[in-house]
PDB file of C-alpha atoms in Angstrom:
ATOM      1  CA  MET A   1       8.526  -2.971  16.180  1.00 74.00           C
ATOM      2  CA  ASP A   2       9.709  -5.724  18.530  1.00 86.00           C
ATOM      3  CA  TYR A   3       6.118  -6.922  18.807  1.00 87.00           C
ATOM      4  CA  LEU A   4       5.898  -7.378  15.033  1.00 86.00           C
ATOM      5  CA  ARG A   5       9.209  -9.239  14.892  1.00 89.00           C
ATOM      6  CA  ARG A   6       8.127 -11.517  17.727  1.00 90.00           C
ATOM      7  CA  MET A   7       4.782 -12.158  16.051  1.00 89.00           C
ATOM      8  CA  GLN A   8       6.572 -12.944  12.768  1.00 89.00           C
ATOM      9  CA  MET A   9       8.658 -15.588  14.506  1.00 91.00           C
ATOM     10  CA  GLU A  10       5.942 -17.082  16.733  1.00 92.00           C
ATOM     11  CA  ARG A  11       2.880 -16.827  14.479  1.00 91.00           C
ATOM     12  CA  PRO A  12       3.983 -16.342  10.870  1.00 91.00           C
ATOM     13  CA  LEU A  13       0.556 -17.033   9.340  1.00 93.00           C
ATOM     14  CA  LEU A  14      -1.152 -14.409  11.485  1.00 93.00           C
ATOM     15  CA  PHE A  15       1.655 -11.957  10.746  1.00 93.00           C
ATOM     16  CA  TRP A  16       1.372 -12.351   6.957  1.00 95.00           C
ATOM     17  CA  VAL A  17      -2.428 -12.181   7.015  1.00 95.00           C
ATOM     18  CA  ALA A  18      -2.214  -8.975   9.053  1.00 94.00           C
ATOM     19  CA  MET A  19       0.365  -7.533   6.637  1.00 94.00           C
ATOM     20  CA  ALA A  20      -1.787  -8.398   3.604  1.00 96.00           C
ATOM     21  CA  VAL A  21      -4.868  -6.790   5.170  1.00 97.00           C
ATOM     22  CA  THR A  22      -2.867  -3.709   6.145  1.00 95.00           C
ATOM     23  CA  PHE A  23      -1.478  -3.242   2.633  1.00 94.00           C
ATOM     24  CA  TRP A  24      -4.929  -3.766   1.079  1.00 95.00           C
ATOM     25  CA  VAL A  25      -6.560  -1.196   3.395  1.00 97.00           C
ATOM     26  CA  ALA A  26      -3.745   1.303   2.791  1.00 94.00           C
ATOM     27  CA  PHE A  27      -4.007   0.865  -0.992  1.00 91.00           C
ATOM     28  CA  GLN A  28      -7.791   1.352  -0.855  1.00 93.00           C
ATOM     29  CA  LEU A  29      -7.374   4.482   1.291  1.00 94.00           C
ATOM     30  CA  VAL A  30      -4.815   5.958  -1.119  1.00 92.00           C
ATOM     31  CA  LEU A  31      -7.107   5.179  -4.071  1.00 90.00           C
ATOM     32  CA  PHE A  32      -9.988   6.893  -2.278  1.00 92.00           C
ATOM     33  CA  VAL A  33      -7.957  10.032  -1.543  1.00 92.00           C
ATOM     34  CA  VAL A  34      -6.611  10.220  -5.098  1.00 92.00           C
ATOM     35  CA  GLY A  35     -10.133   9.697  -6.426  1.00 90.00           C
ATOM     36  CA  LEU A  36     -11.344  12.614  -4.313  1.00 91.00           C
ATOM     37  CA  LEU A  37      -8.532  14.839  -5.549  1.00 90.00           C
ATOM     38  CA  ILE A  38      -8.851  14.125  -9.272  1.00 89.00           C
ATOM     39  CA  GLY A  39     -12.584  13.361  -9.319  1.00 84.00           C
ATOM     40  CA  PRO A  40     -13.745  16.874 -10.258  1.00 85.00           C
ATOM     41  CA  PHE A  41     -11.701  16.754 -13.477  1.00 87.00           C
ATOM     42  CA  GLY A  42     -14.066  14.219 -15.070  1.00 86.00           C
ATOM     43  CA  LEU A  43     -11.402  11.605 -15.742  1.00 86.00           C
ATOM     44  CA  PRO A  44     -12.277   7.923 -16.278  1.00 88.00           C
ATOM     45  CA  SER A  45     -12.710   5.619 -13.280  1.00 85.00           C
ATOM     46  CA  TRP A  46      -9.345   3.920 -13.861  1.00 88.00           C
ATOM     47  CA  ALA A  47      -7.388   7.186 -13.585  1.00 89.00           C
ATOM     48  CA  PRO A  48      -6.839   6.998  -9.784  1.00 90.00           C
ATOM     49  CA  ILE A  49      -5.345   3.512 -10.160  1.00 91.00           C
ATOM     50  CA  LEU A  50      -2.992   4.802 -12.852  1.00 92.00           C
ATOM     51  CA  VAL A  51      -1.936   7.754 -10.675  1.00 90.00           C
ATOM     52  CA  VAL A  52      -1.262   5.537  -7.632  1.00 91.00           C
ATOM     53  CA  LEU A  53       0.674   2.944  -9.627  1.00 92.00           C
ATOM     54  CA  GLY A  54       2.664   5.693 -11.357  1.00 94.00           C
ATOM     55  CA  ALA A  55       3.573   7.199  -7.996  1.00 93.00           C
ATOM     56  CA  LEU A  56       4.643   3.783  -6.694  1.00 91.00           C
ATOM     57  CA  VAL A  57       6.846   3.247  -9.759  1.00 95.00           C
ATOM     58  CA  LEU A  58       8.465   6.666  -9.292  1.00 95.00           C
ATOM     59  CA  ILE A  59       9.153   5.928  -5.618  1.00 94.00           C
ATOM     60  CA  ALA A  60      10.669   2.539  -6.485  1.00 94.00           C
ATOM     61  CA  ARG A  61      12.884   4.020  -9.202  1.00 95.00           C
ATOM     62  CA  ARG A  62      14.174   6.723  -6.865  1.00 94.00           C
ATOM     63  CA  GLN A  63      15.022   4.154  -4.209  1.00 93.00           C
ATOM     64  CA  GLN A  64      17.117   2.152  -6.688  1.00 90.00           C
ATOM     65  CA  ARG A  65      19.482   5.067  -7.262  1.00 81.00           C
TER      66      ARG A  65
END
């Protein structure tokens, strides 16, 4: 954790690029896993995106309480 804070202060551009890539890879991985889980049900291709975004909204709403 200290390494990330130091990198944020010393090299902010590299830090934010690394964070953006990390979030993109994590989102793609979650979409892949959800697609594997709900794929056999024959749902449309946009269904995994809807499931992931719905889960993120539920998490955000619970954290606001």
